[in-house]
XYZ file of C-alpha atoms in Angstrom:
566
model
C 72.342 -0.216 36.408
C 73.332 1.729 33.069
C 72.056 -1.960 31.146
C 69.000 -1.784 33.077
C 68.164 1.462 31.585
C 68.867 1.193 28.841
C 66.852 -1.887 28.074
C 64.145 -0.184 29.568
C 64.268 2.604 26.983
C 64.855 -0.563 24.179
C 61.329 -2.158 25.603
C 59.468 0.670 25.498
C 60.648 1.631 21.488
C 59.932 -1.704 20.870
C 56.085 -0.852 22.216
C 56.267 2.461 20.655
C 57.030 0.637 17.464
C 54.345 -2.138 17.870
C 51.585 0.858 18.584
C 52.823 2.749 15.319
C 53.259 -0.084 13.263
C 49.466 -1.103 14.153
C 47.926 2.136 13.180
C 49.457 2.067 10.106
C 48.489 -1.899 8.770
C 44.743 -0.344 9.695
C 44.975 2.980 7.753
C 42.012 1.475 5.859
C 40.105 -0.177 8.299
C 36.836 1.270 8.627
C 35.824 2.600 12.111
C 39.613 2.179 13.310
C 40.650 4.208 16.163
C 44.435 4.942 16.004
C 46.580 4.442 19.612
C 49.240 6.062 20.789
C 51.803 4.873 23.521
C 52.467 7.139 26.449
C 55.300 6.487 28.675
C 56.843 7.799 32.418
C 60.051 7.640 34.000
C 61.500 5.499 36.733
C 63.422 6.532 39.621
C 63.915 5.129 42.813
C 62.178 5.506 46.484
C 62.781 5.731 49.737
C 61.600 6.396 53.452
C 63.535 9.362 53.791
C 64.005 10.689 50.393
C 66.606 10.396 47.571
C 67.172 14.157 47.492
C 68.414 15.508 44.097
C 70.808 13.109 43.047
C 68.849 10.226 41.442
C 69.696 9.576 37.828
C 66.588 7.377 37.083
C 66.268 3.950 36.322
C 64.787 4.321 32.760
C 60.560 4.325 31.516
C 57.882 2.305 31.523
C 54.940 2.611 29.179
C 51.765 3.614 31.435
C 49.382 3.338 28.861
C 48.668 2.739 24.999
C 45.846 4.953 24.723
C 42.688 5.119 21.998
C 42.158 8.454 20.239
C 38.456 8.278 19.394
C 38.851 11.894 17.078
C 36.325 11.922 14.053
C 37.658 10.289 10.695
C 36.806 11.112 7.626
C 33.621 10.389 5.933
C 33.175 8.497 2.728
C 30.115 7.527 0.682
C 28.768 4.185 -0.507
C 25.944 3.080 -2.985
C 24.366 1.218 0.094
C 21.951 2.558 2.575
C 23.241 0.584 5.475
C 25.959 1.936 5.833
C 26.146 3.865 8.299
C 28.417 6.568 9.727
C 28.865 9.010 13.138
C 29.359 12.401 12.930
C 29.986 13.389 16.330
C 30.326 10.919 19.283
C 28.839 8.098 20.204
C 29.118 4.501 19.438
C 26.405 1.444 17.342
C 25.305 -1.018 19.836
C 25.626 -4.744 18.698
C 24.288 -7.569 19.992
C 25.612 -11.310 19.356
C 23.387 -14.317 19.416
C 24.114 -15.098 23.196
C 23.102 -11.339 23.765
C 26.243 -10.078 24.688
C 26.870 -6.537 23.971
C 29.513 -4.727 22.447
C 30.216 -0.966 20.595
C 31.597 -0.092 17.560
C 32.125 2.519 15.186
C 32.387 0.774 11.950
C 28.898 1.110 10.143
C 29.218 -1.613 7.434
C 25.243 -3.388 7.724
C 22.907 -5.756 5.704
C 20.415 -7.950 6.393
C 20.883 -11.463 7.488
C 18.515 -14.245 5.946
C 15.706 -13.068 8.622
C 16.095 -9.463 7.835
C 17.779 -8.553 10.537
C 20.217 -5.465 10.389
C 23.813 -7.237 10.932
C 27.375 -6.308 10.615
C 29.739 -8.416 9.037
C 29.965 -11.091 11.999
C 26.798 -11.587 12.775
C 25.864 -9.301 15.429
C 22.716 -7.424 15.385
C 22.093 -3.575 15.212
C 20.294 -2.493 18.302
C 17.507 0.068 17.905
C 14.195 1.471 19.445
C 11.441 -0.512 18.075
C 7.762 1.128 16.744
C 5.431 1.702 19.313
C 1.892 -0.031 19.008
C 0.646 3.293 16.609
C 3.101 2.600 14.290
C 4.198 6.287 13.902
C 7.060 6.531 16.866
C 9.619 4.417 18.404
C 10.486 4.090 22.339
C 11.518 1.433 25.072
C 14.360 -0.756 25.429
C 16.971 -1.436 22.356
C 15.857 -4.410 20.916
C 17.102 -5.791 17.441
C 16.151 -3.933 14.005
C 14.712 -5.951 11.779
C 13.131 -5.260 8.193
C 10.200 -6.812 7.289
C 10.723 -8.031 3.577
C 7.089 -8.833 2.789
C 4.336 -6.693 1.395
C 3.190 -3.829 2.949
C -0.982 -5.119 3.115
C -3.402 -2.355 2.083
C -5.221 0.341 4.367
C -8.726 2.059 3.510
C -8.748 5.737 3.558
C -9.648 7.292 6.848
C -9.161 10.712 6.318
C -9.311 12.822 3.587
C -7.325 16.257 3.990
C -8.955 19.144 1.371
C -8.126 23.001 1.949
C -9.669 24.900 -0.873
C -11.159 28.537 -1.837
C -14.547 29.112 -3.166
C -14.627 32.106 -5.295
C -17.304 34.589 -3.380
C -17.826 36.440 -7.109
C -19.756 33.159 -8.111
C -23.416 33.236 -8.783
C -25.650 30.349 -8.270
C -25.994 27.449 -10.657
C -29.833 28.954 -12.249
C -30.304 24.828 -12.703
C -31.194 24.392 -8.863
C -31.765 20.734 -9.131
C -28.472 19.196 -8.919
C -26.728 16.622 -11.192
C -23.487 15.627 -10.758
C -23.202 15.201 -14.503
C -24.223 18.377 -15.396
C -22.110 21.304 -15.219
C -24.298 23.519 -15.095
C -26.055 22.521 -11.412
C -22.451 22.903 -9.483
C -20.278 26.102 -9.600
C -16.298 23.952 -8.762
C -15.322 20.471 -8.446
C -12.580 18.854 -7.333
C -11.210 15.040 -7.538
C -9.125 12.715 -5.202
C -8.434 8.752 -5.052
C -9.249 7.250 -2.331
C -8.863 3.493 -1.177
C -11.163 0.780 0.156
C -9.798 -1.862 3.033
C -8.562 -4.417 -0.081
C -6.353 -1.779 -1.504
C -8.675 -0.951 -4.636
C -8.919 3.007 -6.081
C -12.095 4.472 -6.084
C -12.153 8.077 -7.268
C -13.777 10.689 -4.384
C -15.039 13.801 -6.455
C -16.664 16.569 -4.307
C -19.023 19.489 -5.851
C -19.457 22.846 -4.421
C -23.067 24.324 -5.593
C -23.529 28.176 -4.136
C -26.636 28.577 -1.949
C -29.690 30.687 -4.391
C -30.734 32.038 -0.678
C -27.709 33.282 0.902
C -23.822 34.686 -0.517
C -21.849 33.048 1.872
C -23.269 29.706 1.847
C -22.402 26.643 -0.279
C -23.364 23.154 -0.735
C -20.838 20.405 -0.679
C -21.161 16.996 -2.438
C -19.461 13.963 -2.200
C -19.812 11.154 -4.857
C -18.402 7.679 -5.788
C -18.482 5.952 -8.847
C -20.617 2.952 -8.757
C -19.932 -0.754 -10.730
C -22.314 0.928 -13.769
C -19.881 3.917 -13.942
C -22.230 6.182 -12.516
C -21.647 8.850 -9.448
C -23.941 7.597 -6.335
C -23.838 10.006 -3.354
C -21.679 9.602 -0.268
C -23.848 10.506 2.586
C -22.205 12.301 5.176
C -22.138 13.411 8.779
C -24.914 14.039 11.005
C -28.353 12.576 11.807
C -29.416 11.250 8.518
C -32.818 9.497 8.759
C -33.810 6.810 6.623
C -36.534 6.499 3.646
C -38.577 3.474 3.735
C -40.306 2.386 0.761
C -42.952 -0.467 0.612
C -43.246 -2.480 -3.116
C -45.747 -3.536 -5.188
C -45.638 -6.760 -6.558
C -47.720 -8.832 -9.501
C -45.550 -11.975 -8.044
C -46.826 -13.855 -4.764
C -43.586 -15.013 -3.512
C -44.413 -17.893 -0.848
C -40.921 -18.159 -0.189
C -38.769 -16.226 2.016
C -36.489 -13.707 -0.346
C -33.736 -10.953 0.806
C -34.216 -7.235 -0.708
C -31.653 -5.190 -0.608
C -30.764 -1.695 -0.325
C -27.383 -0.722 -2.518
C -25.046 1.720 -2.187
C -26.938 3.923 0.520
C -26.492 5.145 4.058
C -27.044 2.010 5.715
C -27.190 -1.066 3.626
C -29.500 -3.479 5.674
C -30.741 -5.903 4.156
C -34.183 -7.291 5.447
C -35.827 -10.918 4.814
C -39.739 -10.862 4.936
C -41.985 -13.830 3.757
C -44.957 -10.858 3.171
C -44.093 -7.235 2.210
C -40.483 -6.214 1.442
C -39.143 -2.756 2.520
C -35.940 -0.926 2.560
C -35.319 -0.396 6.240
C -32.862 3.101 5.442
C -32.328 5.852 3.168
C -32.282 4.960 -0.557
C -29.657 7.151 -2.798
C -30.778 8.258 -5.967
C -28.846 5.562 -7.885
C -30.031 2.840 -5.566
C -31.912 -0.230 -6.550
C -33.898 -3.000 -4.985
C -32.840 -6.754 -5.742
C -35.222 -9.759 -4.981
C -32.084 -12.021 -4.508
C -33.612 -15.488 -3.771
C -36.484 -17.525 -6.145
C -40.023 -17.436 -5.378
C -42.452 -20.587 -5.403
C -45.433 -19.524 -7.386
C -49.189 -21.987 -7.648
C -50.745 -22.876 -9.874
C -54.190 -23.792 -9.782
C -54.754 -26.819 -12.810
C -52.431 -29.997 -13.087
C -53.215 -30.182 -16.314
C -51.986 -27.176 -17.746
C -48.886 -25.024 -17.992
C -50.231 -21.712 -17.306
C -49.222 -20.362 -14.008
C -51.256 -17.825 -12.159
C -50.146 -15.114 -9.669
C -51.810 -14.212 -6.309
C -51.959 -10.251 -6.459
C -49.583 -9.111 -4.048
C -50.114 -5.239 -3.348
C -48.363 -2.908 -0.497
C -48.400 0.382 0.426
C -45.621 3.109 -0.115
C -44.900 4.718 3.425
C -44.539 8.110 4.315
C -40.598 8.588 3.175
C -38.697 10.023 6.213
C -36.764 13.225 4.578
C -35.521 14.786 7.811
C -31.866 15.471 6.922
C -29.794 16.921 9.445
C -27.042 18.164 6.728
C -29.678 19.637 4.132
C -31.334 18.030 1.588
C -31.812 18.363 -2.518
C -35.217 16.613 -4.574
C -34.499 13.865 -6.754
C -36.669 11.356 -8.620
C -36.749 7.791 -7.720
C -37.004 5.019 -10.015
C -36.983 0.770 -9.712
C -35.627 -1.453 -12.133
C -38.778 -4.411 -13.036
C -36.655 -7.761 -13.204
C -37.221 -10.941 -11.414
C -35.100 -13.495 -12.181
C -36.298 -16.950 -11.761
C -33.366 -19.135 -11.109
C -34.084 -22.938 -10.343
C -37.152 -25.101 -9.190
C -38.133 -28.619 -9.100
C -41.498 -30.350 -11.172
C -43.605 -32.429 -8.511
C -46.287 -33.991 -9.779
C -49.211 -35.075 -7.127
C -51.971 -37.658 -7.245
C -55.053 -35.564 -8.802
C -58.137 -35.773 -6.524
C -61.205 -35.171 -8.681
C -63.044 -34.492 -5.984
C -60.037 -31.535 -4.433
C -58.345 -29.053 -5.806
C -54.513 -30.324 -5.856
C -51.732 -28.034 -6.182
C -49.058 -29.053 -8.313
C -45.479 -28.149 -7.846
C -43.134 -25.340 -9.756
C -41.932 -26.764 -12.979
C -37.811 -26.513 -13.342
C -37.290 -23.218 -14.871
C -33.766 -20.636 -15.120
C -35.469 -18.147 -17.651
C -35.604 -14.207 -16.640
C -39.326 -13.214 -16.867
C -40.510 -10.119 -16.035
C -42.659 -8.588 -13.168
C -44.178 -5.321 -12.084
C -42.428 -3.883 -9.313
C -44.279 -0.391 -8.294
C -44.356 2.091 -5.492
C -47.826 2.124 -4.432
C -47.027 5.590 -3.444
C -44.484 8.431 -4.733
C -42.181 10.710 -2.841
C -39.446 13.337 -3.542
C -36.181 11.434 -2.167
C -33.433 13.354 -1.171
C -30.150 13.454 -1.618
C -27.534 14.609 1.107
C -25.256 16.941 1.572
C -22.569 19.454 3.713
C -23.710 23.005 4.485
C -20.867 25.423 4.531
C -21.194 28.775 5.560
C -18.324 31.490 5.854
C -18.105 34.575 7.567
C -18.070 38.108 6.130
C -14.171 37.904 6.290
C -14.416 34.653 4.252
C -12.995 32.472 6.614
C -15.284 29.260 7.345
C -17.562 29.856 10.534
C -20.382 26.978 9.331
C -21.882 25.724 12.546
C -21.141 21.998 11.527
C -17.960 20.650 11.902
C -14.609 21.470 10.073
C -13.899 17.535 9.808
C -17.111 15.819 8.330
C -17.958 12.207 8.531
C -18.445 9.775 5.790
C -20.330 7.062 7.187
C -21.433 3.446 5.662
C -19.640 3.762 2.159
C -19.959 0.647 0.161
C -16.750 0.393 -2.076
C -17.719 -0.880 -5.718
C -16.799 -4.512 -5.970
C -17.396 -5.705 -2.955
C -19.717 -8.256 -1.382
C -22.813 -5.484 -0.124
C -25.202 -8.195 0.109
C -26.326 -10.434 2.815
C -28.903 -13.421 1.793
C -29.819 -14.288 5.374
C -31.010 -10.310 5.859
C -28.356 -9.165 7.998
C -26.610 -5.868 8.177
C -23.591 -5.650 5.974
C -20.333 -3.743 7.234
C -19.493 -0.695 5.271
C -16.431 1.681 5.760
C -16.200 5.089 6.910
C -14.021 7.756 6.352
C -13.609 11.737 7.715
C -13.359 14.848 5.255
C -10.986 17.674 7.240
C -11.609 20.656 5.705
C -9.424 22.621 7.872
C -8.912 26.539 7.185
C -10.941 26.474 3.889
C -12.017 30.095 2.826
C -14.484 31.923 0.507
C -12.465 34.768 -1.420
C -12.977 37.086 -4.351
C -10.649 35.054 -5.960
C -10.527 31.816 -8.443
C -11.605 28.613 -7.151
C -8.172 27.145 -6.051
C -6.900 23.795 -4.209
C -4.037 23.938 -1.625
C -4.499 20.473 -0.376
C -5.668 17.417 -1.556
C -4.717 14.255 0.140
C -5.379 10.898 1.711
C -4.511 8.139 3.993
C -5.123 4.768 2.642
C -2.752 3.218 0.483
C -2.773 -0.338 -2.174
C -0.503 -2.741 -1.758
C 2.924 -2.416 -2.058
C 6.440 -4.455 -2.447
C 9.444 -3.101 -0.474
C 11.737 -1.126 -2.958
C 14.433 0.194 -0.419
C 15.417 1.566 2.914
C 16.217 4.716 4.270
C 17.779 6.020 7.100
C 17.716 9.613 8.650
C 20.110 11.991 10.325
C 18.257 10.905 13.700
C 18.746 7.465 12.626
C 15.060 6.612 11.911
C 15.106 3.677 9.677
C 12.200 3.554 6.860
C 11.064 1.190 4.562
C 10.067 2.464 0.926
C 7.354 0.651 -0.742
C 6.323 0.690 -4.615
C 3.170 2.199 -3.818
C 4.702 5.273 -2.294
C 4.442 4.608 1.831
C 6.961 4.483 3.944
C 6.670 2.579 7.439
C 9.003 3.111 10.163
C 10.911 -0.048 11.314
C 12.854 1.230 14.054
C 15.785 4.040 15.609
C 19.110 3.323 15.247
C 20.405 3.426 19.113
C 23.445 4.937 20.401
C 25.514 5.136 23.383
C 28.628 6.726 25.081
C 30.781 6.808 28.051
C 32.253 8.965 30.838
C 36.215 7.771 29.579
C 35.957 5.956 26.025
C 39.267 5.612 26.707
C 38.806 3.387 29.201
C 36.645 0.658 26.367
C 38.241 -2.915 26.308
C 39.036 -3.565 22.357
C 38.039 -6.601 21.375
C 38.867 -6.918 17.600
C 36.403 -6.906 14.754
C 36.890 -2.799 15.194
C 34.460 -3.399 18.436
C 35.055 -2.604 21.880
C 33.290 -3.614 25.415
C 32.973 -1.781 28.471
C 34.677 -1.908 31.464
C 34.980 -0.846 34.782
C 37.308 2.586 33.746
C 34.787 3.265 30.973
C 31.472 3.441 32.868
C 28.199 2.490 31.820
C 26.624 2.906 28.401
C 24.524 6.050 28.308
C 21.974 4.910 25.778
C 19.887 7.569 23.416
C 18.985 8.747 19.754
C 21.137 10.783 17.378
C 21.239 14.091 18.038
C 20.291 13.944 21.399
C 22.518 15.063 24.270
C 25.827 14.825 23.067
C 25.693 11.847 20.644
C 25.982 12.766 16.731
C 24.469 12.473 13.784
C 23.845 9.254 11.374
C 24.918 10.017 8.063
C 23.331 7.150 5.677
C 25.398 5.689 2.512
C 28.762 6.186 4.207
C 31.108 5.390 6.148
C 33.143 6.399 8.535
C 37.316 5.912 7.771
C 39.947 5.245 9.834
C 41.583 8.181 12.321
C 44.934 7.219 11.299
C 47.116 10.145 9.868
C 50.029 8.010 7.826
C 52.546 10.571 7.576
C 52.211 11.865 11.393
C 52.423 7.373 11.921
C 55.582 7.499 9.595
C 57.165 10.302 11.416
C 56.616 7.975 14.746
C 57.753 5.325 13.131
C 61.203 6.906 12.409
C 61.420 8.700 15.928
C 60.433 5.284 17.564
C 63.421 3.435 15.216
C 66.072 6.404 16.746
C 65.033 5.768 19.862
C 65.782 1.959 19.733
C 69.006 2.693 18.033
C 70.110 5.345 20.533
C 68.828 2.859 23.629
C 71.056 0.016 22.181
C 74.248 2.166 21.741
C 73.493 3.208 25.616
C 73.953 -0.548 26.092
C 76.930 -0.871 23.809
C 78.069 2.268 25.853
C 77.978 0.491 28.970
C 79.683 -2.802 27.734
C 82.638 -0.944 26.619
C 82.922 0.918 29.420
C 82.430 -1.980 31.399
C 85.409 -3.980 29.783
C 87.649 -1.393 30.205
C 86.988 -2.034 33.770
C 87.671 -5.187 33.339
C 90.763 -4.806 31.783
C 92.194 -2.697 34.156
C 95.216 -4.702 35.866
């Protein structure tokens, strides 16, 4: 019986040495969770009892068990690597979807940008939702899209400013945005149209002549000449229709169009042309198709024009958001593109009308308004209260409707309305105060494009892309999970474990909620192994084999003595 214990005690230092040995080869390995072996004694059973005379019949190891205490923490020059503080375990994924949990953070992307560890398994996260600015449902796989981030026109434009209430108004009560004189502050912001190209957003504040706590607010764009056309803004704005006089009699059909105002329709008439909407005050009127023009003799050259002679309507000037006079003005161009030279039979006895000759020569024509009007140019009323915060009846977040970036394709041939883009102003808590005009905040939302320049992950394990044009987009969450007895995880190498029936099920969340930790980006998370506490085991495990091997040597001497005896 004595050999029987004793070997007992020899197999479990041999496990005791096997454990120890095993947490010290992976003192380095990253994510390693050290064991430990934990052992019981043996003694015999009965029916009736064995009373208090059993000696035992040595130990059995009941368990090797994980210790899943923090490691240290060390940092890396890569993003994706990732580390726990606290509990919790990364959720992987290999290609037949099987699941498994480890604490080892070491990630890249795979050739589809996938977030993988070093075998191959993918890093399960919450995805974005359809807004694009959160993350929910199931783990899926994190991915990073490697492409270009595509351009977005501005939507909103953020400004919280003061108006100094010690200002007088401009004494120039015409306004000109190129005079200094006609506005009391400006202020400047770039803004971006829906193919990612800068237009500069400058707004004027002019101080009401009529009443001390009322200000006028413009908004104006740069147009392809360089010069500021107005942004006309929320509200019912009601457009100016203007009828044209002509010297040309244009027997063709030929689209005019409106540029660069509220609405830019352009309309197709074969008779009079007219702008259907409001006209700013850098606006102009194109004839953009050729004209067939008669001519009365075959024999001659010299072409003569039908008079062609329209009214100027009444110009609508009801503006719901205040109005300013301006002058209006036409450019007198017609440009005379291509034609053909038909020559008919000449009757003698009726007047034949010979064809346009081939011409591509810019001549000139008289384009009038048979009639004059003040136009108007639009613009925000602001009024503040007596305490200087703003109490204007119209909204705090004004709309910018119709706005024609420079550049683009405005015009429509066949007379159809072209598609503008529109954009909100949010002047928030903006205040008049006896104090210098100042700017808090000054920001938008639209972006150019941009190239991916990195990745970043937060605390709460939000992974971001970094683009060159300063956005960041959220991919994804890094997801977590942990279990009732993490003792009770099945290792399966690679520094990954599954779960089993003593572990539970995976309770699934973010970092930093319930009791899962924190993501620390750039590091990594070291093995739990102590190597002088392992080296101390080592030697206690060696005494014990010795000392359970001279039990057995023990016993065999004993045991020959016995044998001996005669």
């Amino acid at each position: 019986m004595t050999f029987n214990t004793a070997l007992s005690g020899l197999r479990a230092a041999n496990t005791d040495l096997e454990v120890t040995g095993n947490n010290i080869a992976n003192a380095s390995t990253t994510g390693f969770k050290r064991s430990r072996a934990e052992f019981g004694d043996v003694y015999a059973n009965s029916l009736v009892g064995s009373g208090n005379n059993q000696a035992g019949s040595g130990v059995l190891v009941n368990a090797i068990a994980q210790q899943f205490d923090q490691g240290n923490v060390s940092f890396t020059d890569n993003s994706l690597d990732l580390a726990i503080n606290g509990t919790g375990f990364f959720i992987l994924a290999d290609v037949s979807g099987a699941t498994t949990f480890t604490r080892a953070g070491y990630f890249g992307l795979d050739e589809s940008g996938y977030i993988t560890n070093n075998g191959g398994s993918r890093l399960q996260g919450f995805l974005p939702t359809g807004s694009g600015t959160g993350v929910g449902g199931t783990p899926d796989d994190l991915q990073v899209q490697v492409g270009d981030l595509p351009p977005a026109a501005t939507g909103q434009v953020d400004l919280l400013f003061n108006l100094d209430a010690r200002d007088d108004s401009p004494l120039v009560t015409t306004f000109d945005p190129n005079d200094a004189d006609t506005f009391n502050s400006s202020t400047s912001l770039t803004i971006f149209d829906s193919r990612g190209q800068s237009h500069v957003l400058s707004t004027y504040y002019v101080k009401s002549p009529f009443e001390d706590n009322v200000w006028n607010m413009y908004n104006y764009i740069p147009n392809g000449d360089g010069n500021l056309q107005n942004v006309i803004g929320a509200g019912s704005v009601s457009g100016a229709e203007e009828a044209l006089a002509t010297a040309a009699n244009t027997a063709g059909q030929a689209a005019l169009t409106a540029v660069g105002v509220a609405e830019t329709d352009a309309v197709t008439s074969a008779g009079a042309f007219s702008a259907a909407n409001a006209l700013a005050v850098t606006d102009s009127l194109e004839l953009a198709q050729a004209a067939l023009i008669a001519a009365r003799d075959a024999a001659t050259t010299t072409n003569s024009f039908n008079e062609y002679q329209a009214a100027l309507d009444s110009i609508n000037t009801a503006l719901g958001l205040g109005t300013g006079p301006v002058n209006g003005g036409f450019q007198d161009a017609l440009n005379v593109t291509e034609a053909q030279a038909i020559l008919d039979e000449i009757n003698s006895n009726n007047p034949n009308a010979l064809a346009l000759a081939t011409a591509a020569a810019t001549t000139s024509a008289d384009i009038s308004a048979a009639k004059t009007a003040g136009l108007t140019v639009p613009y925000f009323e602001l009024t503040f209260g007596t305490d200087g915060t703003l109490q204007s009846s119209d909204p705090a977040t004004l709309n910018i409707d119709n706005w024609n970036p420079e550049g683009a394709n405005q015009s429509s041939s066949d007379g159809s309305t072209v598609t503008a883009s529109d954009f909100i102003v949010d002047i928030g808590t903006s205040t008049q105060f006896g104090s210098d005009f100042a700017v808090a905040t000054v920001d938008q939302d639209g972006f150019a494009t941009g190239q991916l320049s990195g990745l970043e992950i937060n605390n709460t394990g939000e992974v971001f892309a970094r683009y060159t044009n300063g956005e960041a987009l959220i991919l994804g969450q890094v997801a977590m999970a942990s279990f009732a007895n993490e003792q009770g995880l099945s290792p399966q190498g690679d520094t990954s474990w599954a779960q089993s029936f003593e572990s539970g099920e995976p309770v699934v969340g973010a970092p930093l909620t319930s009791t899962l930790g924190a993501i620390q980006s750039g590091a990594l998370e070291e093995s739990n192994v102590d190597l002088s506490e392992e080296l101390v085991r080592l030697i206690v495990a060696q005494r014990n084999f010795q000392a359970n091997a001279k039990t057995i040597e023990t016993a065999d001497t004993v045991t020959q003595a016995i044998i001996n005896i005669r």
